[in-house]
Short mmCIF file of C-alpha atoms in Angstrom, two decimals:
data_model
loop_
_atom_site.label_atom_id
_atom_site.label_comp_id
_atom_site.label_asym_id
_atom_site.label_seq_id
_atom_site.Cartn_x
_atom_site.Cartn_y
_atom_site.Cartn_z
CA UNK A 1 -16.59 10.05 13.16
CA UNK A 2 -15.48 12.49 10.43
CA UNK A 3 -13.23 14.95 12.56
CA UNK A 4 -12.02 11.64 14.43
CA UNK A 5 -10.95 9.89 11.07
CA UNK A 6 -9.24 13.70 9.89
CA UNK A 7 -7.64 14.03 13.20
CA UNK A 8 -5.96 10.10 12.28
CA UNK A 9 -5.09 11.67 8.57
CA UNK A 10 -2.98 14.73 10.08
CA UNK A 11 0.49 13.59 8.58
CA UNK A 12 -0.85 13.07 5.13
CA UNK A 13 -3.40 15.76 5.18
CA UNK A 14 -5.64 13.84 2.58
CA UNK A 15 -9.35 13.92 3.66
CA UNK A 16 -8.20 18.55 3.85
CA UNK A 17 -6.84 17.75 -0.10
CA UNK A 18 -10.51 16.17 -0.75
CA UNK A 19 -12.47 18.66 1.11
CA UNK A 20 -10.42 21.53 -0.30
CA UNK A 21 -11.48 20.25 -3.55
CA UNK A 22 -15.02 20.54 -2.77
CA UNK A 23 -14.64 23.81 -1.27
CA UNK A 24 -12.58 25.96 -3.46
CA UNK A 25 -15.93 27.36 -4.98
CA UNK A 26 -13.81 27.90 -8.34
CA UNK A 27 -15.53 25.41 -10.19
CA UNK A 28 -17.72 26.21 -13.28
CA UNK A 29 -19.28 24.85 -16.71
CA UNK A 30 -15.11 25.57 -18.12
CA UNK A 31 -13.50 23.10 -15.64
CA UNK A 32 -13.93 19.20 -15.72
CA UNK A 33 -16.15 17.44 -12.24
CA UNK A 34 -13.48 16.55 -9.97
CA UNK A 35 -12.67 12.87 -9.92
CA UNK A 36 -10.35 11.96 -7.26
CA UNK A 37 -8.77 8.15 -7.20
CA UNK A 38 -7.08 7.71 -3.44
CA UNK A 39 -5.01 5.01 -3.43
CA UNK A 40 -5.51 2.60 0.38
CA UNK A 41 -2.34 2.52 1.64
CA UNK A 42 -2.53 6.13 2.57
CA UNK A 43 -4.85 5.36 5.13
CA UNK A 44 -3.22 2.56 6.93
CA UNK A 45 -4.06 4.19 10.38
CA UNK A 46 -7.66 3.81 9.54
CA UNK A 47 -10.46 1.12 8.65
CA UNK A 48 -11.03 1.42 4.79
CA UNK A 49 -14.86 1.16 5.51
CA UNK A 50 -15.13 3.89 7.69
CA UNK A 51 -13.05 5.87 5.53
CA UNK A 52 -15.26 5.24 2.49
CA UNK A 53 -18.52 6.07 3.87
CA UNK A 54 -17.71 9.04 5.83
CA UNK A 55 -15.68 10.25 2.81
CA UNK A 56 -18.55 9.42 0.23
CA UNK A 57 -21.77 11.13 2.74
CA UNK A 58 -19.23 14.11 3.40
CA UNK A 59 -18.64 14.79 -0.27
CA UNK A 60 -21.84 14.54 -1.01
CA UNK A 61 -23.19 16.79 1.70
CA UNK A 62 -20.56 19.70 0.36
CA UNK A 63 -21.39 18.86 -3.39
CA UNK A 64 -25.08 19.80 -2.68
CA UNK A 65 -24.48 23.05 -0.93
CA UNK A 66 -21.76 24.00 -3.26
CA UNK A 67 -23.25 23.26 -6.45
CA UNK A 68 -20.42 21.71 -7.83
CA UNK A 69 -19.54 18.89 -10.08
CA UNK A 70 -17.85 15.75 -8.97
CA UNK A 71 -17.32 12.34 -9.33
CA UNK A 72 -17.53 9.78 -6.57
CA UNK A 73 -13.50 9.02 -5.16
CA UNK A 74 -12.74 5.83 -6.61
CA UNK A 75 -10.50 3.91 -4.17
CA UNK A 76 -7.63 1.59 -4.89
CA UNK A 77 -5.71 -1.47 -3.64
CA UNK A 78 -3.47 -1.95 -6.62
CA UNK A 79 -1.87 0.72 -8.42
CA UNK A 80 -2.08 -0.63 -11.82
CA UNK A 81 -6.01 -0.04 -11.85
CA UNK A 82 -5.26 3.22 -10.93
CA UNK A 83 -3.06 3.90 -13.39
CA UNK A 84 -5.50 2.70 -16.22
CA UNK A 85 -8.25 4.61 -14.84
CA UNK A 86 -5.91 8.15 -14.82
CA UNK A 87 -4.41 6.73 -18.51
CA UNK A 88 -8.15 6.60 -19.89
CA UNK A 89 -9.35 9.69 -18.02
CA UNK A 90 -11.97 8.88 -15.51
CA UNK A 91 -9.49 10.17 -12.83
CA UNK A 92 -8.11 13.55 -13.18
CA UNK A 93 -6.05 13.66 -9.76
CA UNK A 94 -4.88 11.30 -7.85
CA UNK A 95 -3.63 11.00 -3.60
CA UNK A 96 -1.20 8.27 -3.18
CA UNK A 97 1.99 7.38 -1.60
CA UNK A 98 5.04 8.87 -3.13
CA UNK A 99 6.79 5.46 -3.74
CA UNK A 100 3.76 3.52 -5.15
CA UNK A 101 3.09 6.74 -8.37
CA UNK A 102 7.35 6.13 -8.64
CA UNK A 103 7.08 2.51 -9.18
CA UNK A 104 3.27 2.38 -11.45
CA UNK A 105 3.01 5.71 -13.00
CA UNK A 106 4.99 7.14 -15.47
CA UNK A 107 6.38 10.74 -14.61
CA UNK A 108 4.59 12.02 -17.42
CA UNK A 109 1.13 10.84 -16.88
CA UNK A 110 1.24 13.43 -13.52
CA UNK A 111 1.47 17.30 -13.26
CA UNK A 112 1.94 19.36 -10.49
CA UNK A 113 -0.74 19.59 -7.83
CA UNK A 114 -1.56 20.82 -4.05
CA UNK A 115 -2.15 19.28 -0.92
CA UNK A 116 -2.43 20.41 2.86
CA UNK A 117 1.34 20.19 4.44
CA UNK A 118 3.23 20.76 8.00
CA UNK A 119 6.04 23.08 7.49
CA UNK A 120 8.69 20.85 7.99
CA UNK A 121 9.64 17.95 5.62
CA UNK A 122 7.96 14.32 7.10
CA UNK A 123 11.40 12.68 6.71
CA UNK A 124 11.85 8.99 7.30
CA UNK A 125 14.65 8.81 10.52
CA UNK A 126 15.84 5.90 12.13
CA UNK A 127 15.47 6.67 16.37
CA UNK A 128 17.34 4.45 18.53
CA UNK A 129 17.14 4.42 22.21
CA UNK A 130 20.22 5.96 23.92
CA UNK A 131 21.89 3.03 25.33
CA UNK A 132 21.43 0.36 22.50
CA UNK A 133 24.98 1.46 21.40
CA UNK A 134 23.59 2.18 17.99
CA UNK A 135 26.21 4.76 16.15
CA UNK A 136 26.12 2.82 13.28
CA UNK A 137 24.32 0.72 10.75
CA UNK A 138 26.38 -1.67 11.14
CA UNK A 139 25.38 -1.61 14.81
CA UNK A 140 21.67 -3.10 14.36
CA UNK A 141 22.63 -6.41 13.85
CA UNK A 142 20.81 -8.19 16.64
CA UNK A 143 18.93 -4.93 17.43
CA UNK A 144 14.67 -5.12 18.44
CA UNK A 145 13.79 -3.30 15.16
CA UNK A 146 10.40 -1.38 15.11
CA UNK A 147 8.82 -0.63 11.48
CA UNK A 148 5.38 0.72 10.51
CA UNK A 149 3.15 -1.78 9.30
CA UNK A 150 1.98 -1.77 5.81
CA UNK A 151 4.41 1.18 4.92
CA UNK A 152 6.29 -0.33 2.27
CA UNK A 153 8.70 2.61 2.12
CA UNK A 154 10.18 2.12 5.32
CA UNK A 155 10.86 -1.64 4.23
CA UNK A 156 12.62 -0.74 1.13
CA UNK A 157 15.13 2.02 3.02
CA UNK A 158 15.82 -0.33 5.70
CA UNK A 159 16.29 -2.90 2.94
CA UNK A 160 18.72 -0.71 1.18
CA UNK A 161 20.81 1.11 4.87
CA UNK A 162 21.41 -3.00 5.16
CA UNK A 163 22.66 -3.33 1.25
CA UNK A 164 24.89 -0.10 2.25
CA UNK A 165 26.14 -2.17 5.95
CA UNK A 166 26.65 -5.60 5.31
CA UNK A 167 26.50 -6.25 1.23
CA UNK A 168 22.58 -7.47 1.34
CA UNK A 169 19.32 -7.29 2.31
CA UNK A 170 19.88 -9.65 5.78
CA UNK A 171 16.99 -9.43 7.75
CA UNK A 172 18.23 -12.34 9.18
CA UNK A 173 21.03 -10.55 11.21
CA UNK A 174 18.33 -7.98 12.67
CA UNK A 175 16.78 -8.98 16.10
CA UNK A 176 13.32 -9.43 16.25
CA UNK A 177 11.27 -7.22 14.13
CA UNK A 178 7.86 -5.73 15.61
CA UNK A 179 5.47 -3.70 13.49
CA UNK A 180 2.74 -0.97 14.54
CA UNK A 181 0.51 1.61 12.63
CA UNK A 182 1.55 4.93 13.95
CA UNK A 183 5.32 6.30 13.96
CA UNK A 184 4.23 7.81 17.69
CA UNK A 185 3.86 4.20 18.66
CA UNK A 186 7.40 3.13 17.28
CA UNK A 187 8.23 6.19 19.37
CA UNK A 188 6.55 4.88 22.46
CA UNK A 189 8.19 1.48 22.15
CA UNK A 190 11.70 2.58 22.49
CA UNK A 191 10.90 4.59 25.10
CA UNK A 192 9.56 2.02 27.32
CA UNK A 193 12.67 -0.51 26.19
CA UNK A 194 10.17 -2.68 23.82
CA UNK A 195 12.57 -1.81 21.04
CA UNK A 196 16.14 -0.73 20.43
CA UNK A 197 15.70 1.39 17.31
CA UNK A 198 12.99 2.39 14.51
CA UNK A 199 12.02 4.05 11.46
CA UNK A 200 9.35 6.50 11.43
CA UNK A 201 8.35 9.73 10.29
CA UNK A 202 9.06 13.12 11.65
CA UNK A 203 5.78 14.44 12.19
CA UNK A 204 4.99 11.10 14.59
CA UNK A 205 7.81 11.73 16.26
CA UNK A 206 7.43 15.44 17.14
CA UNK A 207 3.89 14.25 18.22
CA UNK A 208 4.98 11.68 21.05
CA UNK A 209 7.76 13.77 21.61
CA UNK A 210 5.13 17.04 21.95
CA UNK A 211 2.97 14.57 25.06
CA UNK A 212 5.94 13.31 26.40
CA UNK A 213 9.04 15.60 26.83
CA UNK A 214 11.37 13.08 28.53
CA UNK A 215 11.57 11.11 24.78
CA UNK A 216 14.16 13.24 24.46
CA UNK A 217 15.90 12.15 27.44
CA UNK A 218 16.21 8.42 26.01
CA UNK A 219 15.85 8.67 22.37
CA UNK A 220 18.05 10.04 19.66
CA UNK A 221 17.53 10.74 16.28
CA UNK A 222 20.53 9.17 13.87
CA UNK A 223 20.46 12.56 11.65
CA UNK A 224 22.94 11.08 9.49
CA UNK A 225 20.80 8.02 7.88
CA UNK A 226 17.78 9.99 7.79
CA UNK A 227 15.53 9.61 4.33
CA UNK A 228 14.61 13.46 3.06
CA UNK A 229 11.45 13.63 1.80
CA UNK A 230 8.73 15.86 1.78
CA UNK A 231 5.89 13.52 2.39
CA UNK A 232 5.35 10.06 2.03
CA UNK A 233 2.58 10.75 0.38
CA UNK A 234 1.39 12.80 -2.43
CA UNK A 235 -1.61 14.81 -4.41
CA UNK A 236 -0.90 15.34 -8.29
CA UNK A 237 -3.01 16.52 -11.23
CA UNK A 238 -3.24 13.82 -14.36
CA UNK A 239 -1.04 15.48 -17.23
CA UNK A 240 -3.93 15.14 -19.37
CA UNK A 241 -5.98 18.12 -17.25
CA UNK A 242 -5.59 21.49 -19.53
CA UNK A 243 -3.09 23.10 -17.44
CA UNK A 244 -5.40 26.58 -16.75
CA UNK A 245 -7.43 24.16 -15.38
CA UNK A 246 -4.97 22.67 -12.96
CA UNK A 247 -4.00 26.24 -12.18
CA UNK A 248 -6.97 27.71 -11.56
CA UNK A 249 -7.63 25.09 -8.84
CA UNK A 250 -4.17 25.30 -7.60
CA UNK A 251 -4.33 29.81 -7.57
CA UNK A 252 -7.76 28.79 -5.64
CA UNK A 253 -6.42 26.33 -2.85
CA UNK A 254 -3.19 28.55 -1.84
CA UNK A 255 -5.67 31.82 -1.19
CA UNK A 256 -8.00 29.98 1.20
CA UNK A 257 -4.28 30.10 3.37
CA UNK A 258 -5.77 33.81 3.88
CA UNK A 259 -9.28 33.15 4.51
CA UNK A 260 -11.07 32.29 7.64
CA UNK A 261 -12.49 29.10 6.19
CA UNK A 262 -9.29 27.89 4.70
CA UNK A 263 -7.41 28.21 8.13
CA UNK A 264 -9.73 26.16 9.84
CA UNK A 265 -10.03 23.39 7.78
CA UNK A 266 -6.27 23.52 8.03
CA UNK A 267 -6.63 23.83 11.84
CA UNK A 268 -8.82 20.49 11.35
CA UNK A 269 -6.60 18.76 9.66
CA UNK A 270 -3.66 20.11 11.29
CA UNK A 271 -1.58 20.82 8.35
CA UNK A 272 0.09 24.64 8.91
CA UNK A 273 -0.20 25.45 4.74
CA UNK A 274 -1.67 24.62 1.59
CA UNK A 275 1.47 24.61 -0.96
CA UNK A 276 1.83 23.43 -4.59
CA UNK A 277 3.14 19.82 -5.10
CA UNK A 278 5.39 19.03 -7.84
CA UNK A 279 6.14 15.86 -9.62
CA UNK A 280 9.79 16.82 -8.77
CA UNK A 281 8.96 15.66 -5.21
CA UNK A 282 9.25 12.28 -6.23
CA UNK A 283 12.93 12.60 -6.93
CA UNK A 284 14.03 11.16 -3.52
CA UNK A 285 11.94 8.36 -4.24
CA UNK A 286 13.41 7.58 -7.75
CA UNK A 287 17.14 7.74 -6.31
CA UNK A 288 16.48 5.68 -3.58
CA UNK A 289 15.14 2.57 -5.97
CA UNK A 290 18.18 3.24 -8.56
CA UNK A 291 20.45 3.24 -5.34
CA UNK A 292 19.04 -0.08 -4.63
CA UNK A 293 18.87 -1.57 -7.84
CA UNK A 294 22.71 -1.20 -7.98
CA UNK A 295 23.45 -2.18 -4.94
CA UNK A 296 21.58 -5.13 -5.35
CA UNK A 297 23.23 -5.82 -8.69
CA UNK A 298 26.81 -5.26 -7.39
CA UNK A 299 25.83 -8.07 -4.87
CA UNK A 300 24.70 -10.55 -7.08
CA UNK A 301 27.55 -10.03 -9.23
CA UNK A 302 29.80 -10.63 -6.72
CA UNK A 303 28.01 -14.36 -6.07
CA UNK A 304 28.51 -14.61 -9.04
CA UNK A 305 31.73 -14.53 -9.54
CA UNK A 306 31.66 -16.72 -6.46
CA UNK A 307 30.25 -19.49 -7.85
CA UNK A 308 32.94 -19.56 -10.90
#
């Protein structure tokens, strides 16, 4: 169950960032235990009760052998408990999605952390099947839309490409919208003419196109309304962590990239490095909502001046 639940986790990389912590073998009597809070929507692909038991037995199991200090991962569905539990210490790092830390967390409550990554950026494209005669945005009115389900990121840049085309958020003037887990799937749908055009991730993507070749043949990536980001989701250190402390966890994750144990949990979790993470990262995220937010306002000014 456990390597089937990692393989499920290899575009975030977050049950490597949990087991890395376990298995840096840098902890001592000078460092705090580890107390992880992983907020749920990270693991959309997966069943939150699987996830919590196998996580909870597996940390224990390394804990043991280890000899190191921990706390048990405390899991969250809404973001403001999270954010009181890393405001009042009893978290001291926290895996979430980029957009939810942006919108609950204040950028000074979080310090740069680590986390297991592919090599190149998980950006958020829009793929439309070849002959939908999509150039455009303004070209998906009527157009079978695929989105990932529960990924509230993807709603909020759709929500904002359709502020940019037509002056507001019309859902309305979209065809029918379907919805699925995985970005692979999305993939799979245009493929077989189920939709006309999608957003989801580049790693998902690469994936379906990696089984199935002749993706390429149908499919095409608009490059031009793609969303650069690094990953849509995120490990970060609470600011209130001494900083040798978050270093000498972070010095202590990048060197297991040389070691024969490192590279295969990395081979697990098929992530190709272990790399620092910076609160900076969230900058995409930040202009994207202030994009919105004044697009939204220019609209409703302009029904309001309407209506006088």
């Amino acid at each position: 169950m456990l390597r089937l639940i990692a393989c499920r986790f290899r575009h975030a990389g977050w049950l490597f960032v949990l087991t890395l912590w376990l298995s840096l073998g840098c902890a001592s009597a000078e460092t705090p235990p580890v107390s992880i809070g992983f907020y749920a929507p990270v693991m959309r692909e997966v069943s939150r009760k699987d996830v919590e038991v196998s996580l909870r037995f597996w940390i224990e199991e390394l804990a043991r052998s280890l000899g190191l200090t921990y706390k048990p991962v405390q899991f969250y569905d809404e973001p403001g408990a999270m954010r009181r539990d890393l405001d009042s210490g009893k978290i001291n790092f926290v895996v979430s999605t980029s957009l939810a830390l942006v919108q609950h967390i204040p950028v000074e409550s979080l310090a740069n952390g680590f986390a297991g990554y592919k090599n190149v950026p998980d950006n958020l494209i829009l793929v439309v099947r070849r002959d939908a005669d999509i150039q455009s945005l303004e070209d998906l009115a009527g157009k079978r839309i695929g989105l990932l389900d529960g990924d509230e990121l993807s709603d909020l840049y759709l929500e904002t490409l359709m502020l940019k085309a037509w002056g507001k958020p019309d859902w309305g003037r979209l065809g029918p919208v379907s919805r699925e887990l995985r970005s692979s799937k999305l993939a799979h749908r245009i493929f077989f003419g189920q939709s006309d055009a999608a957003l989801l991730y580049r790693s998902g993507y690469d994936a379906a196109l990696a089984l199935n070749p002749q993706i390429s043949q149908r499919l095409n990536v608009l490059e031009a309304y793609t969303f650069k980001i690094r990953s849509p989701h995120i490990g970060l250190f609470s600011a209130q962590m001494r900083p040798e402390h978050r270093e000498l966890i972070t010095q202590a994750a990048l060197r297991l990239n040389e070691t024969a144990r490192g590279r295969q949990v990395l081979q697990i979790y098929q992530a190709d490095n272990i790399v620092r993470t910076q609160v900076r990262d969230l900058e995409p995220l930040r202009e994207l909502m202030e994009t919105r937010r004044a697009l939204l306002a220019r609209t409703q000014g302009k029904a309001a001046a309407g209506r006088k």
